[in-house]
CSV table of C-alpha atoms and ligand atoms in Angstrom, one decimal:
chain,number,residue,atom,x,y,z
N,349,UNK,CA,0.2,0.2,0.2
N,350,UNK,CA,1.2,3.3,-1.1
N,351,UNK,CA,1.8,5.9,2.0
N,352,UNK,CA,1.6,9.7,1.5
N,353,UNK,CA,1.5,12.7,3.7
N,354,UNK,CA,-0.4,15.7,3.3
N,355,UNK,CA,0.1,18.9,5.0
N,356,UNK,CA,-2.6,21.6,4.9
N,357,UNK,CA,-5.0,23.0,7.0
N,358,UNK,CA,-8.3,21.5,8.5
N,359,UNK,CA,-11.5,23.8,7.7
N,360,UNK,CA,-13.8,22.3,10.1
N,361,UNK,CA,-16.9,23.0,7.7
N,362,UNK,CA,-17.0,23.8,4.2
N,363,UNK,CA,-15.3,21.0,2.7
N,364,UNK,CA,-11.8,21.7,1.2
N,365,UNK,CA,-8.2,21.1,2.1
N,366,UNK,CA,-7.6,17.9,4.3
N,367,UNK,CA,-11.5,17.3,4.3
N,368,UNK,CA,-11.3,16.7,0.9
N,369,UNK,CA,-7.4,15.0,0.4
N,370,UNK,CA,-8.2,12.5,2.9
N,371,UNK,CA,-11.3,11.0,1.9
N,372,UNK,CA,-10.2,11.1,-1.9
N,373,UNK,CA,-6.9,9.6,-1.4
N,374,UNK,CA,-8.2,6.9,0.9
N,375,UNK,CA,-10.9,6.0,-1.5
N,376,UNK,CA,-8.2,5.8,-4.1
N,377,UNK,CA,-6.5,3.0,-1.7
N,378,UNK,CA,-3.4,5.4,-0.7
N,379,UNK,CA,-2.7,5.4,3.1
N,380,UNK,CA,-2.6,9.2,3.8
N,381,UNK,CA,-0.8,10.6,6.7
N,382,UNK,CA,-1.5,14.3,7.3
N,383,UNK,CA,0.0,17.2,9.1
N,384,UNK,CA,-2.6,20.0,9.7
N,385,UNK,CA,-0.8,23.5,9.2
N,386,UNK,CA,-4.0,25.6,11.0
N,387,UNK,CA,-7.5,25.0,12.0
N,388,UNK,CA,-10.3,26.9,10.8
N,389,UNK,CA,-13.8,27.0,12.0
N,390,UNK,CA,-14.4,27.1,8.1
N,391,UNK,CA,-12.7,27.9,4.6
N,392,UNK,CA,-11.9,31.4,4.2
N,393,UNK,CA,-14.1,31.9,1.0
N,394,UNK,CA,-17.7,33.3,1.3
N,395,UNK,CA,-17.3,33.4,5.1
N,396,UNK,CA,-16.8,35.8,7.5
N,397,UNK,CA,-15.9,35.5,11.6
N,398,UNK,CA,-14.4,32.6,10.8
N,399,UNK,CA,-11.7,31.2,13.6
N,400,UNK,CA,-8.2,30.3,12.9
N,401,UNK,CA,-5.5,28.7,14.9
N,402,UNK,CA,-2.1,28.6,13.6
N,403,UNK,CA,-0.4,25.2,14.2
N,404,UNK,CA,2.9,26.1,12.9
N,405,UNK,CA,4.6,25.3,16.2
N,406,UNK,CA,3.5,21.8,15.9
N,407,UNK,CA,4.7,21.0,12.9
N,408,UNK,CA,8.5,20.6,13.5
N,409,UNK,CA,8.0,18.2,16.8
N,410,UNK,CA,5.4,16.1,14.8
N,411,UNK,CA,8.3,15.8,11.9
N,412,UNK,CA,11.0,15.2,14.5
N,413,UNK,CA,8.9,12.2,16.0
N,414,UNK,CA,8.6,10.6,12.5
N,415,UNK,CA,12.3,10.9,11.8
N,416,UNK,CA,12.8,8.8,15.2
N,417,UNK,CA,10.4,6.2,14.1
N,418,UNK,CA,11.6,6.4,11.2
N,419,UNK,CA,8.8,6.9,8.5
N,420,UNK,CA,9.3,7.6,4.9
N,421,UNK,CA,6.5,8.4,2.1
N,422,UNK,CA,6.1,7.9,-1.7
N,423,UNK,CA,4.8,11.6,-1.9
N,424,UNK,CA,4.4,14.6,0.0
N,425,UNK,CA,1.6,16.8,-0.7
N,426,UNK,CA,1.3,20.4,0.3
N,427,UNK,CA,-1.6,22.5,0.1
N,428,UNK,CA,-2.7,25.5,2.1
N,429,UNK,CA,0.1,26.7,4.1
N,430,UNK,CA,-0.8,29.8,6.3
N,431,UNK,CA,2.5,31.4,6.7
N,432,UNK,CA,5.8,32.3,5.3
N,433,UNK,CA,7.3,30.3,8.5
N,434,UNK,CA,5.3,27.2,7.5
N,435,UNK,CA,7.0,27.2,3.7
N,436,UNK,CA,10.5,27.2,5.2
N,437,UNK,CA,9.5,24.2,7.7
N,438,UNK,CA,8.2,22.9,4.4
N,439,UNK,CA,11.4,23.2,2.5
N,440,UNK,CA,13.0,21.5,5.7
N,441,UNK,CA,10.4,18.6,5.3
N,442,UNK,CA,11.3,18.1,1.9
N,443,UNK,CA,15.0,17.7,2.6
N,444,UNK,CA,14.2,15.2,5.4
N,445,UNK,CA,11.3,13.3,3.9
N,446,UNK,CA,11.7,13.7,0.2
N,447,UNK,CA,14.3,11.8,-0.8
N,448,UNK,CA,12.7,8.8,-2.5
N,449,UNK,CA,9.1,10.9,-2.6
N,450,UNK,CA,7.1,12.5,-5.4
N,451,UNK,CA,7.2,16.4,-4.1
N,452,UNK,CA,3.7,17.6,-4.8
N,453,UNK,CA,3.0,21.0,-4.6
N,454,UNK,CA,-0.5,23.1,-5.1
N,455,UNK,CA,0.6,26.7,-4.0
N,456,UNK,CA,-2.5,27.3,-2.7
N,457,UNK,CA,-3.4,31.3,-2.6
N,458,UNK,CA,-6.2,32.5,-4.3
N,459,UNK,CA,-8.5,32.3,-7.6
N,460,UNK,CA,-9.9,34.9,-10.2
N,461,UNK,CA,-7.0,37.2,-10.1
N,462,UNK,CA,-7.1,37.5,-6.1
N,463,UNK,CA,-5.2,36.4,-3.1
N,464,UNK,CA,-7.3,34.7,-0.5
N,465,UNK,CA,-7.9,36.4,2.8
N,466,UNK,CA,-4.9,36.7,4.9
N,467,UNK,CA,-2.0,36.1,2.8
N,468,UNK,CA,0.5,39.4,2.3
N,469,UNK,CA,1.5,40.4,-1.1
N,470,UNK,CA,5.2,39.0,-1.0
N,471,UNK,CA,3.7,35.3,0.2
N,472,UNK,CA,3.4,34.2,-3.8
N,473,UNK,CA,7.2,35.0,-4.2
N,474,UNK,CA,7.9,32.7,-1.2
N,475,UNK,CA,5.7,29.9,-2.1
N,476,UNK,CA,7.8,30.2,-5.7
N,477,UNK,CA,10.7,29.0,-3.6
N,478,UNK,CA,8.7,25.8,-2.2
N,479,UNK,CA,7.5,25.1,-6.0
N,480,UNK,CA,11.3,25.4,-7.2
N,481,UNK,CA,12.1,22.0,-5.2
N,482,UNK,CA,8.9,20.1,-6.5
N,483,UNK,CA,8.4,17.4,-8.8
N,484,UNK,CA,4.8,18.5,-9.8
N,485,UNK,CA,3.0,22.0,-8.9
N,486,UNK,CA,-0.6,22.6,-9.8
N,487,UNK,CA,-1.3,26.0,-9.3
N,488,UNK,CA,-4.2,27.7,-10.9
N,489,UNK,CA,-3.8,30.9,-13.3
N,490,UNK,CA,-4.2,33.2,-10.4
N,491,UNK,CA,-1.4,31.7,-8.4
N,492,UNK,CA,0.9,31.1,-11.3
N,493,UNK,CA,0.9,34.8,-12.0
N,494,UNK,CA,1.3,36.0,-8.7
N,495,UNK,CA,4.3,33.4,-8.2
N,496,UNK,CA,5.7,34.9,-11.4
N,497,UNK,CA,4.6,38.7,-11.0
N,498,UNK,CA,3.1,38.7,-14.4
N,499,UNK,CA,-0.4,40.2,-15.3
N,500,UNK,CA,-3.5,38.0,-14.4
N,501,UNK,CA,-5.8,37.6,-17.7
N,502,UNK,CA,-9.1,36.3,-16.8
N,503,UNK,CA,-10.3,35.3,-20.2
N,504,UNK,CA,-9.6,35.9,-23.8
N,505,UNK,CA,-5.7,35.0,-23.4
N,506,UNK,CA,-3.8,33.3,-26.2
N,507,UNK,CA,-2.1,29.7,-26.1
N,508,UNK,CA,1.1,32.1,-26.2
N,509,UNK,CA,0.2,33.6,-22.8
N,510,UNK,CA,-0.3,30.2,-21.1
N,511,UNK,CA,2.8,28.6,-22.8
N,512,UNK,CA,4.9,31.5,-21.5
N,513,UNK,CA,3.5,31.3,-18.0
N,514,UNK,CA,4.4,27.3,-18.3
N,515,UNK,CA,8.0,28.1,-19.6
N,516,UNK,CA,8.5,30.8,-16.6
N,517,UNK,CA,7.1,28.2,-13.9
N,518,UNK,CA,9.6,25.6,-15.0
N,519,UNK,CA,12.2,27.9,-15.2
N,520,UNK,CA,11.7,28.5,-11.6
N,521,UNK,CA,12.8,24.8,-11.0
N,522,UNK,CA,9.8,22.5,-10.7
N,523,UNK,CA,10.1,19.6,-13.1
N,524,UNK,CA,6.5,19.3,-14.1
N,525,UNK,CA,4.4,22.2,-14.4
N,526,UNK,CA,0.2,21.9,-14.5
N,527,UNK,CA,-1.4,25.1,-14.8
N,528,UNK,CA,-5.4,24.6,-13.9
N,529,UNK,CA,-8.2,26.7,-14.9
N,530,UNK,CA,-7.3,27.0,-18.7
N,531,UNK,CA,-9.9,28.2,-21.1
N,532,UNK,CA,-9.5,29.4,-24.7
N,533,UNK,CA,-13.5,28.6,-25.6
N,534,UNK,CA,-16.4,29.7,-23.0
N,535,UNK,CA,-17.8,26.1,-22.8
N,536,UNK,CA,-14.6,24.6,-22.2
N,537,UNK,CA,-11.9,24.3,-19.3
N,538,UNK,CA,-8.9,22.3,-18.3
N,539,UNK,CA,-5.3,22.0,-17.9
N,540,UNK,CA,-1.9,22.8,-19.5
N,541,UNK,CA,0.8,20.5,-18.6
N,542,UNK,CA,4.6,21.4,-19.2
N,543,UNK,CA,6.7,18.0,-18.2
N,544,UNK,CA,10.3,17.6,-17.7
N,545,UNK,CA,12.1,17.2,-20.7
N,546,UNK,CA,9.1,17.9,-23.0
N,547,UNK,CA,8.8,20.9,-24.8
N,548,UNK,CA,5.3,20.1,-26.2
N,549,UNK,CA,2.6,21.5,-23.8
N,550,UNK,CA,-0.3,18.8,-23.2
N,551,UNK,CA,-3.6,20.1,-23.0
N,552,UNK,CA,-6.9,18.5,-21.5
N,553,UNK,CA,-10.4,19.7,-21.7
N,554,UNK,CA,-14.1,19.2,-20.1
N,555,UNK,CA,-17.0,21.4,-20.2
N,556,UNK,CA,-16.8,24.4,-18.4
N,557,UNK,CA,-19.5,24.9,-16.0
N,558,UNK,CA,-20.1,28.3,-15.0
N,559,UNK,CA,-20.0,28.5,-11.4
N,560,UNK,CA,-17.3,28.8,-8.6
N,561,UNK,CA,-17.3,26.1,-5.8
N,562,UNK,CA,-14.8,26.2,-3.1
N,563,UNK,CA,-12.4,23.0,-2.9
N,564,UNK,CA,-12.3,21.9,-6.3
N,565,UNK,CA,-8.6,22.8,-6.6
N,566,UNK,CA,-8.3,20.8,-3.6
N,567,UNK,CA,-10.3,17.8,-5.3
N,568,UNK,CA,-8.4,18.1,-8.4
N,569,UNK,CA,-5.0,17.9,-6.8
N,570,UNK,CA,-5.9,15.1,-4.7
N,571,UNK,CA,-7.4,13.0,-7.8
N,572,UNK,CA,-3.9,13.8,-9.5
N,573,UNK,CA,-2.2,12.4,-7.0
N,574,UNK,CA,-4.4,9.5,-6.1
N,575,UNK,CA,-3.7,8.7,-10.1
N,576,UNK,CA,-0.2,8.8,-9.7
N,577,UNK,CA,0.0,6.4,-6.4
N,578,UNK,CA,-1.8,4.1,-8.6
N,579,UNK,CA,0.9,4.1,-11.1
N,580,UNK,CA,-1.0,6.1,-13.5
N,581,UNK,CA,0.9,8.2,-15.8
N,582,UNK,CA,0.7,12.3,-15.0
N,583,UNK,CA,-1.4,12.9,-18.3
N,584,UNK,CA,-3.9,9.7,-17.4
N,585,UNK,CA,-3.9,11.2,-13.6
N,586,UNK,CA,-4.8,14.4,-15.0
N,587,UNK,CA,-7.5,13.3,-17.3
N,588,UNK,CA,-9.0,11.6,-14.2
N,589,UNK,CA,-8.7,14.7,-11.9
N,590,UNK,CA,-10.6,17.0,-14.6
N,591,UNK,CA,-13.1,14.6,-15.4
N,592,UNK,CA,-13.9,13.7,-11.8
N,593,UNK,CA,-13.9,17.6,-10.7
N,594,UNK,CA,-16.2,18.2,-13.5
N,595,UNK,CA,-18.5,15.4,-12.4
N,596,UNK,CA,-18.9,16.6,-8.8
N,597,UNK,CA,-19.8,20.0,-9.8
N,598,UNK,CA,-22.2,19.0,-12.3
N,599,UNK,CA,-23.6,16.8,-9.3
N,600,UNK,CA,-23.5,19.5,-6.9
N,601,UNK,CA,-25.5,22.2,-8.9
N,602,UNK,CA,-28.4,20.0,-8.9
N,603,UNK,CA,-28.8,21.0,-5.6
N,604,UNK,CA,-29.2,25.0,-5.7
N,605,UNK,CA,-29.2,25.4,-2.2
N,606,UNK,CA,-25.8,24.0,-1.9
N,607,UNK,CA,-23.0,26.5,-2.0
N,608,UNK,CA,-20.2,25.4,0.7
N,609,UNK,CA,-18.2,23.3,-1.6
N,610,UNK,CA,-18.7,20.3,-4.0
N,611,UNK,CA,-20.9,17.1,-3.2
N,612,UNK,CA,-18.1,14.8,-4.3
N,613,UNK,CA,-18.8,12.0,-1.9
N,614,UNK,CA,-21.9,10.6,-3.5
N,615,UNK,CA,-19.6,10.7,-6.8
N,616,UNK,CA,-16.9,8.2,-5.4
N,617,UNK,CA,-18.1,5.3,-7.2
N,618,UNK,CA,-17.7,7.3,-10.5
N,619,UNK,CA,-13.8,8.2,-9.5
N,620,UNK,CA,-13.0,4.5,-8.8
N,621,UNK,CA,-14.9,3.6,-12.0
N,622,UNK,CA,-12.6,6.2,-13.8
N,623,UNK,CA,-9.3,4.8,-12.3
N,624,UNK,CA,-10.4,1.3,-13.1
N,625,UNK,CA,-10.9,2.0,-16.6
N,626,UNK,CA,-7.5,3.8,-16.9
N,627,UNK,CA,-5.6,1.3,-15.0
N,628,UNK,CA,-6.7,-1.3,-17.5
N,629,UNK,CA,-5.7,0.5,-20.7
H,924,PXL,O1,-9.6,25.4,-1.3
H,924,PXL,C1,-8.4,26.1,-0.9
H,924,PXL,C2,-8.5,26.8,0.6
H,924,PXL,C3,-7.9,25.9,1.6
H,924,PXL,N1,-8.1,26.4,2.9
H,924,PXL,C4,-8.5,27.5,3.4
H,924,PXL,C5,-9.4,27.9,2.3
H,924,PXL,C6,-9.2,27.7,0.9
H,924,PXL,C7,-9.9,28.5,0.1
H,924,PXL,O2,-10.5,29.5,0.1
H,924,PXL,O3,-9.9,29.3,2.8
H,924,PXL,C8,-8.3,27.6,4.6
């Protein structure tokens, strides 16, 4: 059984980060250790007055204990990190536990051209340093532009714009770069991938559903890692992640009152079907 560790916050209500990563990776058959970076009463999008307990001081003692066991992981997956100090601790964590692990960084910081509440303007440049160490990064366009300090274009951009961003992200040092939320047509949304040792950009699209739900980036990232840990290629893992995210959003919008995140749980059987189909190909 493959074992990964994912390091991100617990938002107690409003599914995202760990409350998405854990069920998805477990359903895909992957043992998942966690380090919570913070505990919030809800996620920070669409709620006000949420609590935020920073757990930075706990991360290193947890890692030190694990070193004494010792533990090792096939992948280290970082998501929402709440402070610059946590970024520095993650760099050390990669050095301590990353020897044979796939270093998978989702630089969760913002969406639709804006950083999420609580992130200082210089945070993206520090996140770029962590991305430089990664085997795979999965920023959305907002996060990519913030890390590169290039203008964010919401829609109507060209392939050259996307491919220039991919080139610049890879030049940071990340081996494989996945850009999410890429759309060249009103009805299609997907990803662009620039892999190590290959200059040909791979694109994969599905239906663009004109609604924005929280936690979809975490759902996507968890499925990508789940696919990889099931020995699928990065391209196949991305296909599953895009298709499952769309399936979950489509399912969620059948309930117009549901706004907190996606109803992905009821779609997990479909995820396992996709995994089985791709595994047999
Ligand atoms: O889904 C990303 C995410 C993770 N963690 C927290 C968030 C968000 C997005 O809003 O607020 C706390």
